[in-house]
Every structure is written in structure tokens, then in C-alpha cells.
mmCIF file with all atom_site columns, C-alpha atoms in Angstrom:
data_model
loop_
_atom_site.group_PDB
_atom_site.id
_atom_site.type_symbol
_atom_site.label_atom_id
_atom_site.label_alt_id
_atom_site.label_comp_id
_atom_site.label_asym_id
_atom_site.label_entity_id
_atom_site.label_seq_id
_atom_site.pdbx_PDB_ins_code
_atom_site.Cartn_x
_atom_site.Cartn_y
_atom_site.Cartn_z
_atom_site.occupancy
_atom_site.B_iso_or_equiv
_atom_site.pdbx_formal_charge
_atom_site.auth_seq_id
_atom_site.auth_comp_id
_atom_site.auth_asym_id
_atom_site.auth_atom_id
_atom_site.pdbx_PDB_model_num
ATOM 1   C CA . UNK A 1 1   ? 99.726  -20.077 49.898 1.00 44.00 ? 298 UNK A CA 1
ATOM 2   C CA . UNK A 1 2   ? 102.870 -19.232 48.187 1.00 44.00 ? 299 UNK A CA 1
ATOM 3   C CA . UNK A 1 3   ? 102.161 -22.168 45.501 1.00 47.00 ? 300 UNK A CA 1
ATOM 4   C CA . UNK A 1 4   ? 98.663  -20.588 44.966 1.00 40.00 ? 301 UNK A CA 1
ATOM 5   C CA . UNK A 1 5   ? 100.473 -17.288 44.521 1.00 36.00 ? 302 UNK A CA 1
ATOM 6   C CA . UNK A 1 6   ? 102.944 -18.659 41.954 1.00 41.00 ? 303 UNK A CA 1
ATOM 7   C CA . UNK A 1 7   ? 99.960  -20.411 39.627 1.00 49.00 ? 304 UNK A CA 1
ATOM 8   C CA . UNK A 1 8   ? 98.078  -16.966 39.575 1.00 42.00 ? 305 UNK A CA 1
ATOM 9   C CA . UNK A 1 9   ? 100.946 -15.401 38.512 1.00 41.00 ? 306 UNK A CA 1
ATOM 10  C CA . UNK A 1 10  ? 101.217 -18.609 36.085 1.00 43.00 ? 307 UNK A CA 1
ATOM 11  C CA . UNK A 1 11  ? 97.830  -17.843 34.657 1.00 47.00 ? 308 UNK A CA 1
ATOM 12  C CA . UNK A 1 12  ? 98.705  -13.911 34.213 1.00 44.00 ? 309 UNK A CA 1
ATOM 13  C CA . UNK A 1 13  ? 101.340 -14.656 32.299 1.00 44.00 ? 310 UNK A CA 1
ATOM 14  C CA . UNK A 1 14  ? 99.792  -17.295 30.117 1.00 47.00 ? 311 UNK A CA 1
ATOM 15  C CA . UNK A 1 15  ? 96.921  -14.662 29.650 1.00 48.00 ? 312 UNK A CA 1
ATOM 16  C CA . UNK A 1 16  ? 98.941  -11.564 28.485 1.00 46.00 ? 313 UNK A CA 1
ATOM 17  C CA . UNK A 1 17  ? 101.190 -14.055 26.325 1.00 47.00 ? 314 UNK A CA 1
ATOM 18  C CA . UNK A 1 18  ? 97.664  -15.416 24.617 1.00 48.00 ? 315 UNK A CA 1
ATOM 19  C CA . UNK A 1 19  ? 96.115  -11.599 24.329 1.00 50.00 ? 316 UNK A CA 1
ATOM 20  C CA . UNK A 1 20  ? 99.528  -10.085 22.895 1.00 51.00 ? 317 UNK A CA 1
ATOM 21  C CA . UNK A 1 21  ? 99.268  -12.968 20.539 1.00 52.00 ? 318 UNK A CA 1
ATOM 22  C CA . UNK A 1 22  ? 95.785  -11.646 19.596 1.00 69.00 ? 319 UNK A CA 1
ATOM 23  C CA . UNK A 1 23  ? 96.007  -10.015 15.717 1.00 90.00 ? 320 UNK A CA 1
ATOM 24  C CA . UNK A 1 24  ? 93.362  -6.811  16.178 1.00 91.00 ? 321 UNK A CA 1
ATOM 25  C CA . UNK A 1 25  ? 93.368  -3.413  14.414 1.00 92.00 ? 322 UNK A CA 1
ATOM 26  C CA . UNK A 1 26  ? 91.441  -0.526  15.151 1.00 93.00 ? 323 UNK A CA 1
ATOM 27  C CA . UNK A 1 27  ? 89.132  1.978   12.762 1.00 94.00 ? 324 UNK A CA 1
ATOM 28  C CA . UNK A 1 28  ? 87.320  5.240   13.375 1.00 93.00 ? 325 UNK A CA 1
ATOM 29  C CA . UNK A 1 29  ? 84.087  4.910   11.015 1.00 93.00 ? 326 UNK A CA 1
ATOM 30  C CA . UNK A 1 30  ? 83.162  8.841   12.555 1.00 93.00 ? 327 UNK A CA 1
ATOM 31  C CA . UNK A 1 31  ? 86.400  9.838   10.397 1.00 93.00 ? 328 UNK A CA 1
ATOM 32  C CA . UNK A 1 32  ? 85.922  7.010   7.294  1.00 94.00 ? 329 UNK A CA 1
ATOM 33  C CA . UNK A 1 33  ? 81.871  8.520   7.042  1.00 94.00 ? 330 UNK A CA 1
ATOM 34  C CA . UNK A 1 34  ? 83.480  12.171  7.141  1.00 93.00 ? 331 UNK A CA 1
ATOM 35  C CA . UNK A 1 35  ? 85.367  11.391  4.250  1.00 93.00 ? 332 UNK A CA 1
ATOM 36  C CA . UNK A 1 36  ? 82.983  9.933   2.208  1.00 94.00 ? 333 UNK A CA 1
ATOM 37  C CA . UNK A 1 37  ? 81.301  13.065  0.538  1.00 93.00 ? 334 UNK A CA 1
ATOM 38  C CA . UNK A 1 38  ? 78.055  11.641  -1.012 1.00 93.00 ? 335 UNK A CA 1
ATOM 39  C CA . UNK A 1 39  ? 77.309  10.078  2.717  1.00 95.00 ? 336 UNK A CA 1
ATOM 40  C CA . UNK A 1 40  ? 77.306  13.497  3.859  1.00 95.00 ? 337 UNK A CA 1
ATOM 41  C CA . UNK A 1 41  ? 75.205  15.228  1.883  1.00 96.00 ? 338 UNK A CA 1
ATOM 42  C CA . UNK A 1 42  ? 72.726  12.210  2.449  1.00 95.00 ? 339 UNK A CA 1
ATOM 43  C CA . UNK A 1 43  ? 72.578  12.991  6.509  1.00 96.00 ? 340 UNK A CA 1
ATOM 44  C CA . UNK A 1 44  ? 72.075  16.926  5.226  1.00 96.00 ? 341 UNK A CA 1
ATOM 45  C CA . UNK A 1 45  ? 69.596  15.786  3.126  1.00 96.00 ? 342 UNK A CA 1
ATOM 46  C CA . UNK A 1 46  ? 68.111  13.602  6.113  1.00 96.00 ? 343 UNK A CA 1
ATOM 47  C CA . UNK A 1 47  ? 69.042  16.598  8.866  1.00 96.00 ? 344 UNK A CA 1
ATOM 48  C CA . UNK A 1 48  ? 66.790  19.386  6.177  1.00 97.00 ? 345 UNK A CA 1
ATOM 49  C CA . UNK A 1 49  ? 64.385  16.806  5.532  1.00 96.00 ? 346 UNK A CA 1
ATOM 50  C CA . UNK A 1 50  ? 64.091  16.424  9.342  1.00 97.00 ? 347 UNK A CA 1
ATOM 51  C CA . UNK A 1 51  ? 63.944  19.887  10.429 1.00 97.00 ? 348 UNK A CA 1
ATOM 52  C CA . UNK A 1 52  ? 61.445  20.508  7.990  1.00 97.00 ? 349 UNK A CA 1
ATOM 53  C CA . UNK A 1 53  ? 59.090  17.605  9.413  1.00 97.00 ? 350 UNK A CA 1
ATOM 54  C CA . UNK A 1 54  ? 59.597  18.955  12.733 1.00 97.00 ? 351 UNK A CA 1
ATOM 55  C CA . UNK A 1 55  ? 58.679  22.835  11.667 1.00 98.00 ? 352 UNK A CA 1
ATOM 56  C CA . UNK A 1 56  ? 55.252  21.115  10.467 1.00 97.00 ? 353 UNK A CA 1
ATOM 57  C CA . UNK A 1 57  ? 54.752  19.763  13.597 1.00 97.00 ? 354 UNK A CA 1
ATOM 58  C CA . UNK A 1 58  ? 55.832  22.582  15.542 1.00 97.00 ? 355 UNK A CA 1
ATOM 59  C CA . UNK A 1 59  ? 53.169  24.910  13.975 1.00 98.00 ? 356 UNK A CA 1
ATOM 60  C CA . UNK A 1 60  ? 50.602  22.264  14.380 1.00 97.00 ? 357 UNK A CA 1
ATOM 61  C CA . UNK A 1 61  ? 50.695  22.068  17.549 1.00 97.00 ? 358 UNK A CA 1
ATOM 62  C CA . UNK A 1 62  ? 51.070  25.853  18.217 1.00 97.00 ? 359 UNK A CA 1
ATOM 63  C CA . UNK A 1 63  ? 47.919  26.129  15.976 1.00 97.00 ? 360 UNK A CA 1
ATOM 64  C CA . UNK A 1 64  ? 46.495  23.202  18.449 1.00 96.00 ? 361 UNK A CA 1
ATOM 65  C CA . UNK A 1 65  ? 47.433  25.702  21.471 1.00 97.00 ? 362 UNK A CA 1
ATOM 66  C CA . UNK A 1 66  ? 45.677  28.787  20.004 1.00 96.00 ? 363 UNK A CA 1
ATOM 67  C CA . UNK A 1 67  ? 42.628  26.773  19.113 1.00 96.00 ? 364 UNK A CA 1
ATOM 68  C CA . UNK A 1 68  ? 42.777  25.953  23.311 1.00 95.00 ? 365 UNK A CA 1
ATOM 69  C CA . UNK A 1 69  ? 43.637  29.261  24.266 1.00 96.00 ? 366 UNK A CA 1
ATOM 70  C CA . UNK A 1 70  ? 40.330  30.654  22.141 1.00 95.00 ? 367 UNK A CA 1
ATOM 71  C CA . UNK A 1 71  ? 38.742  27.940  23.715 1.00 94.00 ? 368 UNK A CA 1
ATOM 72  C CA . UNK A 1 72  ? 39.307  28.354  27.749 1.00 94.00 ? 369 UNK A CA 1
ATOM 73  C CA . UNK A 1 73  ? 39.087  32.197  27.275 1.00 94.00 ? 370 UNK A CA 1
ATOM 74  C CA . UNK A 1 74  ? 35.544  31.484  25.391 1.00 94.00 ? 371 UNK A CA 1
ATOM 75  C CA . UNK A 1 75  ? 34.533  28.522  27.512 1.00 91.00 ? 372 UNK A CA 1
ATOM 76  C CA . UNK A 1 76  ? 32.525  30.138  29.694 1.00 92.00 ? 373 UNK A CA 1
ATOM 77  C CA . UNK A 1 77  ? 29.995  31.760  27.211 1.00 93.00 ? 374 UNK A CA 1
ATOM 78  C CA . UNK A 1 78  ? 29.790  28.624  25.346 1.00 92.00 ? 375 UNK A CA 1
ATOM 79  C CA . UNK A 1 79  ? 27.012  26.436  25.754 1.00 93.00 ? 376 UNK A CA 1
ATOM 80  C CA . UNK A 1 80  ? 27.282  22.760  27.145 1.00 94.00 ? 377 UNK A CA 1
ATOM 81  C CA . UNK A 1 81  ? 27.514  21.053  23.419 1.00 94.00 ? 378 UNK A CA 1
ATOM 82  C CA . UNK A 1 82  ? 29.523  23.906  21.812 1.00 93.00 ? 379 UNK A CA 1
ATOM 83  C CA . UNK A 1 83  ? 32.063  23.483  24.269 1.00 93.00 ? 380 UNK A CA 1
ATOM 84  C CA . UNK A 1 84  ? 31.626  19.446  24.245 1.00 95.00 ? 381 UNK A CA 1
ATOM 85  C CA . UNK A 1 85  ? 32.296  20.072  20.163 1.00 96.00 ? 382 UNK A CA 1
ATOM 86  C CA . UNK A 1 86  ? 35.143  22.420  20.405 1.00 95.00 ? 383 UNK A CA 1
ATOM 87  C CA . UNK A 1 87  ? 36.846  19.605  23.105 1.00 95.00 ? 384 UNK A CA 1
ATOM 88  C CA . UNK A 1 88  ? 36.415  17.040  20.793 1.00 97.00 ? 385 UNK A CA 1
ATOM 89  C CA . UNK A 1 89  ? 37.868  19.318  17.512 1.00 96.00 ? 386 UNK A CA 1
ATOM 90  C CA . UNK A 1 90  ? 41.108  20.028  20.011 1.00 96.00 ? 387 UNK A CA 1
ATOM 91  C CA . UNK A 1 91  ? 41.439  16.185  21.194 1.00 96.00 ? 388 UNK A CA 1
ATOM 92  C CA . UNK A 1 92  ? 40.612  14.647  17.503 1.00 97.00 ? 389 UNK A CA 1
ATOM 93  C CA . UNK A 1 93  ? 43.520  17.732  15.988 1.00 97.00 ? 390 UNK A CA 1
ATOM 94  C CA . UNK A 1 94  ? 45.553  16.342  18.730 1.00 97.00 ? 391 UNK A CA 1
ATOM 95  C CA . UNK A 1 95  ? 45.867  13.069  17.966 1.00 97.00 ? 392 UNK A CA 1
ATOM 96  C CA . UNK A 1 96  ? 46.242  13.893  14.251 1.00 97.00 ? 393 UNK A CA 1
ATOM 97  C CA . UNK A 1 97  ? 49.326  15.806  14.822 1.00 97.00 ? 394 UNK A CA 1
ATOM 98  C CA . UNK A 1 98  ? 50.683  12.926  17.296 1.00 96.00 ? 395 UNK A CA 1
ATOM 99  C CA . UNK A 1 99  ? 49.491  10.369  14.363 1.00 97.00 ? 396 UNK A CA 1
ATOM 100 C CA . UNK A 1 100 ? 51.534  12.163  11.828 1.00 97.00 ? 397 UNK A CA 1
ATOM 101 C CA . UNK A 1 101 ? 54.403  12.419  14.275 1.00 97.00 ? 398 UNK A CA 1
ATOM 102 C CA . UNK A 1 102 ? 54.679  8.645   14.146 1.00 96.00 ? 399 UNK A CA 1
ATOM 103 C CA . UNK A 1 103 ? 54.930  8.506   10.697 1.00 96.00 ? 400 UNK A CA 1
ATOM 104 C CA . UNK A 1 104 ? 57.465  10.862  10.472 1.00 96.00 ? 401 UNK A CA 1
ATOM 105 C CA . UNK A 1 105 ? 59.851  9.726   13.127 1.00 95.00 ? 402 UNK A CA 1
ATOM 106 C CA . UNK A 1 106 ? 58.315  6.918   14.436 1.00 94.00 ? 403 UNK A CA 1
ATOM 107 C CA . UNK A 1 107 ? 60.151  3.420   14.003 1.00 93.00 ? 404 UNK A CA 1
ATOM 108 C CA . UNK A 1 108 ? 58.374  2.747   11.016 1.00 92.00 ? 405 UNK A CA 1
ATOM 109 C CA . UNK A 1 109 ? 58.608  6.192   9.580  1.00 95.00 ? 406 UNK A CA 1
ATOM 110 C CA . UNK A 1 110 ? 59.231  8.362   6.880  1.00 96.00 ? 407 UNK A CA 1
ATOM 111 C CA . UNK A 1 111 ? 62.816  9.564   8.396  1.00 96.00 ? 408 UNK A CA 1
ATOM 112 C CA . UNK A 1 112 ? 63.589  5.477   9.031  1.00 94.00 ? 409 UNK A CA 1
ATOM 113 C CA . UNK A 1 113 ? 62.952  4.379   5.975  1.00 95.00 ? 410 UNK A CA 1
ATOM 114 C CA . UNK A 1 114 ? 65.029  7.515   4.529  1.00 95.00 ? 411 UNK A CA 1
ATOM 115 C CA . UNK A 1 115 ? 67.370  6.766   6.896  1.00 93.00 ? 412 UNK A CA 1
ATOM 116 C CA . UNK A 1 116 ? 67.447  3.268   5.205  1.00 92.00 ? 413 UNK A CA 1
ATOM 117 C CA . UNK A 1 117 ? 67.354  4.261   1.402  1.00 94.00 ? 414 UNK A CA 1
ATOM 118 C CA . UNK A 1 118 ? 70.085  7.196   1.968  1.00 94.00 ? 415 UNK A CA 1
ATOM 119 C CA . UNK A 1 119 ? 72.442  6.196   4.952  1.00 94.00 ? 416 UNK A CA 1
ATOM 120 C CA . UNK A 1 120 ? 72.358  1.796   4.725  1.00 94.00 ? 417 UNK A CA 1
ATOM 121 C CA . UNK A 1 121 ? 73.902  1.753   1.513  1.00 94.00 ? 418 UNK A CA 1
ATOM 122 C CA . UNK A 1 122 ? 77.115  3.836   2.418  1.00 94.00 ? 419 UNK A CA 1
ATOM 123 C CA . UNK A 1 123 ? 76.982  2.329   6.022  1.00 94.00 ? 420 UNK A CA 1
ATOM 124 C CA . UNK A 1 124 ? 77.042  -1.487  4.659  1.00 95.00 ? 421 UNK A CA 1
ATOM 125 C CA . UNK A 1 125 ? 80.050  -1.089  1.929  1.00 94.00 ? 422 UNK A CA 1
ATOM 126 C CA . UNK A 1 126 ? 82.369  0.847   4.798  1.00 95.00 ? 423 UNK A CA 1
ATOM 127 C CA . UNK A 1 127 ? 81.483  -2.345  7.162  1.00 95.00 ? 424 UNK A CA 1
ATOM 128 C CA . UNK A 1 128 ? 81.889  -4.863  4.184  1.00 95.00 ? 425 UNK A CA 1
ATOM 129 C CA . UNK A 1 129 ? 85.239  -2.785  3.590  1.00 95.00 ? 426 UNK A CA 1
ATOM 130 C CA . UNK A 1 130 ? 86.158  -3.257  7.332  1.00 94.00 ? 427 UNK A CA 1
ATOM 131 C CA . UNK A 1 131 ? 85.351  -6.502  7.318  1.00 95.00 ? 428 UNK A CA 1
ATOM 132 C CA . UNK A 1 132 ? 87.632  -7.685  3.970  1.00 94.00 ? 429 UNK A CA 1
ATOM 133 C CA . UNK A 1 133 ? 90.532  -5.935  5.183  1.00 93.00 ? 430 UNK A CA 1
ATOM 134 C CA . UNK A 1 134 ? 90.440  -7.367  8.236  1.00 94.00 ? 431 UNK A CA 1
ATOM 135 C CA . UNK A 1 135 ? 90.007  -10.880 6.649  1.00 93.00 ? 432 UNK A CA 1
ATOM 136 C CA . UNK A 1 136 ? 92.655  -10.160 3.920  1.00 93.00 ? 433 UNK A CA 1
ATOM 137 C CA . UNK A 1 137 ? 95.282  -9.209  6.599  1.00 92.00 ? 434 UNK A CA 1
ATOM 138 C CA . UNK A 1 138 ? 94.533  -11.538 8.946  1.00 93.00 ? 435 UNK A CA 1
ATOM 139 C CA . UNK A 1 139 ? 93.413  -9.606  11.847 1.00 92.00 ? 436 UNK A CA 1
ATOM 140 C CA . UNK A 1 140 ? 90.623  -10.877 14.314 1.00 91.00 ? 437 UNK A CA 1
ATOM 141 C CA . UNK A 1 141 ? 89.154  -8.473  16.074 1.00 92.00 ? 438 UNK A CA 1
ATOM 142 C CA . UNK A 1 142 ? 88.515  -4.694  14.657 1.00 92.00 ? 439 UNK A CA 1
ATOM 143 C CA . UNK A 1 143 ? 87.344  -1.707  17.467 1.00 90.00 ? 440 UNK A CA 1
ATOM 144 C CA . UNK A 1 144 ? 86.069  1.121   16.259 1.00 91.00 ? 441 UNK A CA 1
ATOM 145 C CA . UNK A 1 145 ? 87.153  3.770   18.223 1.00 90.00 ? 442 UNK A CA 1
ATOM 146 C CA . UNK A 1 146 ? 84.396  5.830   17.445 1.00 89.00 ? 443 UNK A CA 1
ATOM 147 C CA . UNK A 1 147 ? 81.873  4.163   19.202 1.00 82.00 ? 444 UNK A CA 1
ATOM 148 C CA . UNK A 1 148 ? 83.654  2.318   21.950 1.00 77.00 ? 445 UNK A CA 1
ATOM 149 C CA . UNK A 1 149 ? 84.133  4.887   25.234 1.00 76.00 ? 446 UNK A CA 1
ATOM 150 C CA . UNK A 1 150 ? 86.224  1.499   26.912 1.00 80.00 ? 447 UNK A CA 1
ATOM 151 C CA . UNK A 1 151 ? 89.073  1.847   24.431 1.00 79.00 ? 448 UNK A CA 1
ATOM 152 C CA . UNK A 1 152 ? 91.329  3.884   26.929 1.00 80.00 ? 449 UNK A CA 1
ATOM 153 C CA . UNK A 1 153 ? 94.558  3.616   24.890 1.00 81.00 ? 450 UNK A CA 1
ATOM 154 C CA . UNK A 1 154 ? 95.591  1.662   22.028 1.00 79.00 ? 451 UNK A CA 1
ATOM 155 C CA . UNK A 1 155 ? 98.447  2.785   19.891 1.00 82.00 ? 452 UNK A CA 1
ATOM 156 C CA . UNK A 1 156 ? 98.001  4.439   16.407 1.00 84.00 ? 453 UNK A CA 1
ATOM 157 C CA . UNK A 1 157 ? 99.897  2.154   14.843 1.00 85.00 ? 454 UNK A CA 1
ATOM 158 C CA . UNK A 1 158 ? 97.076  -0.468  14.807 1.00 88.00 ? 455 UNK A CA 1
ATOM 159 C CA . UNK A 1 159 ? 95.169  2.427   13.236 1.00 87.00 ? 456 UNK A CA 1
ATOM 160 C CA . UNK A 1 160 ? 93.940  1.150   9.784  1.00 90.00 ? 457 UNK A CA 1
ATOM 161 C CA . UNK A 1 161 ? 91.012  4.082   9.242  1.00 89.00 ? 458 UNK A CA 1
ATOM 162 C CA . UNK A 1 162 ? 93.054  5.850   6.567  1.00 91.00 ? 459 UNK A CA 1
ATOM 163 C CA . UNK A 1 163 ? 93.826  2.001   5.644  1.00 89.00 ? 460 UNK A CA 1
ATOM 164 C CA . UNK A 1 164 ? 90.253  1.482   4.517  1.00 92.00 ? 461 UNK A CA 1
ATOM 165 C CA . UNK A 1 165 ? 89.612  5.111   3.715  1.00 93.00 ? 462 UNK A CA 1
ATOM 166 C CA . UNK A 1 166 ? 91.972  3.957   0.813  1.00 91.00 ? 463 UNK A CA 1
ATOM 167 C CA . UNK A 1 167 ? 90.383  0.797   0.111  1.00 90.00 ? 464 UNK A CA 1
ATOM 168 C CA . UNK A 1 168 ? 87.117  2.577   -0.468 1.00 89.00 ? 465 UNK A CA 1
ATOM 169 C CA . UNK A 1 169 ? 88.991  5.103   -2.577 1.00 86.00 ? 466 UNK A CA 1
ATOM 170 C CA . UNK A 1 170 ? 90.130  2.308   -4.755 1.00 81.00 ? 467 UNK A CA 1
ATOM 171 C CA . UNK A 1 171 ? 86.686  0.633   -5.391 1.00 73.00 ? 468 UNK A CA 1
ATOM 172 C CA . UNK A 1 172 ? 84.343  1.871   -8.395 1.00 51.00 ? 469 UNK A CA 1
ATOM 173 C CA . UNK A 1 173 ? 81.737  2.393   -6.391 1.00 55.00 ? 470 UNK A CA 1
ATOM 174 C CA . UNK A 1 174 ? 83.019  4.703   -3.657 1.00 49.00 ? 471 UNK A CA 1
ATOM 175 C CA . UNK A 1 175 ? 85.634  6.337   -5.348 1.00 51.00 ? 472 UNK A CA 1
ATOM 176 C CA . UNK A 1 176 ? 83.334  9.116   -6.311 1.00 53.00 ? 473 UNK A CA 1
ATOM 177 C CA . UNK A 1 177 ? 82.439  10.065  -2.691 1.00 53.00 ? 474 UNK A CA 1
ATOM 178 C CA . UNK A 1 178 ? 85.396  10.373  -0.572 1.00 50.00 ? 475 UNK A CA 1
ATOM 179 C CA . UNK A 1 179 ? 87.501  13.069  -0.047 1.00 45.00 ? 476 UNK A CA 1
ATOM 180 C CA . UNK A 1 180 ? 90.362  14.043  1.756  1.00 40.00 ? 477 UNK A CA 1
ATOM 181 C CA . UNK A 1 181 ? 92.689  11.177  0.512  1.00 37.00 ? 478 UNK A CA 1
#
């Protein structure tokens, strides 16, 4: 038992000397996207755009509710194919507001591909960013802190987020839209 007890304390050891030995660094892309003012205007672009989309459909189907309102209260007086038309007008309306729903904000949709054209392009050079100064000093492993609710302490001097912030600052392409340097 007690040999047992000294390998497992063996293999602790040997673990926290191999993890310590581990190069990592550690990036908030919520703060590097805040800085970058061009991406920002994109997602209030996208955000207008959206609410906008969603106002159209909004008053669709409150138009769709009135039509069945008018409907019910009228149903009675209506004859057996006047009220088999109306159904069919509110169920055909129906699934032309769901329809256009989709290809707003469905995967395939309008916002998506907006979301592609206005967001990927900013998105990719920040990770290609990441990704060279990690290579270039040697680290291998980057958490963004961001995104990752496990991350219960880490200290800020493995920070690098104002790190790349620069870097981006320094390229052509990006120097233009950040801020805050």
C-alpha cells in the first residue's frame, strides 16, 4: 500500500512538472473585437439590419392575427366555402411569413450570409493574428478567456490580448479599425 501511495505521488509530480513545462498564453477576443472599430459597426449594421427583418415579420404576423380575429368573429355568418377560402388565405399567409422567416434567419439566410460577408473577414485575421503570435513566440496552447467558463484563474501575466491588439494595430489591413491602443 504505502509503495502504491509513493508511485501516485510519483505520477503527480511528474504531471505538474510536464504541465508547468507547458508554454500557453491566454487572449480575450470579446476585448480584441471591441477594439476593432470597423467590426463594430459591422454587428450594428447586422443588429439594425436584424431588427428591421424582425419588425417585418412582427407586423406580418399581427396582420395574420387580425385577418383570424375578422375571421372567427365572422365565421359564423359565413358560408361553408367562404369560410373554407378565408382558412386557406390565413394558412397559405402563414406559411409565407414562416417561409420568409427562413430566409431571413434561417441557416441559409440572409442574416448568415451577412453574417459571413461582414463579421468572417474581421473574425479570420484576429484568429490568423492569434495564431502567428502564438507560433512566433513559441507558445502551444492559447485560451480565450472569453469563451471558456472552465478557466477559473490564470494569471494576467500570460495575458497577450493587448499583445495582439498591437499586432493588428501594426498590420495594413487592420490598422484602420482598432481603437483604444
Amino acid at each position: 500500500m504505502k509503495k502504491l501511495l509513493i508511485i501516485a505521488a510519483l505520477a503527480v509530480f511528474a504531471a505538474a512538472g510536464t504541465a508547468s513545462a507547458q508554454n500557453y498564453m491566454v487572449v480575450n477576443t470579446e476585448t480584441i473585437f471591441k477594439s476593432m472599430t470597423a467590426y463594430n459597426q459591422a454587428v450594428e449594421e447586422m443588429d439594425a439590419a436584424a431588427q428591421q427583418y424582425q419588425q417585418n415579420i412582427d407586423n406580418a404576423y399581427a396582420e395574420l392575427e387580425d385577418m383570424y380575429e375578422t375571421y372567427m368573429s365572422q365565421k359564423a355568418s359565413l358560408s361553408q366555402s367562404a369560410r373554407q377560402q378565408r382558412e386557406e388565405t390565413i394558412l397559405n399567409n402563414e406559411k409565407k411569413i414562416a417561409e420568409y422567416q427562413a430566409s431571413i434567419f434561417g441557416e441559409d439566410g440572409k442574416m448568415t450570409r451577412m453574417q459571413a460577408e461582414k463579421l468572417e473577414p474581421y473574425q479570420k485575421k484576429v484568429m490568423e493574428t492569434i495564431s502567428k503570435y502564438a507560433s512566433d513566440h513559441g507558445y502551444s496552447l492559447v485560451l480565450d478567456i472569453s469563451t471558456n467558463p472552465l478557466v477559473v484563474y490564470y494569471n494576467p501575466a500570460v495575458d497577450k490580448t493587448q499583445d495582439i491588439i498591437s499586432c493588428l494595430l501594426y498590420t495594413s489591413d487592420a490598422a484602420d479599425d482598432l481603437i483604444g491602443v
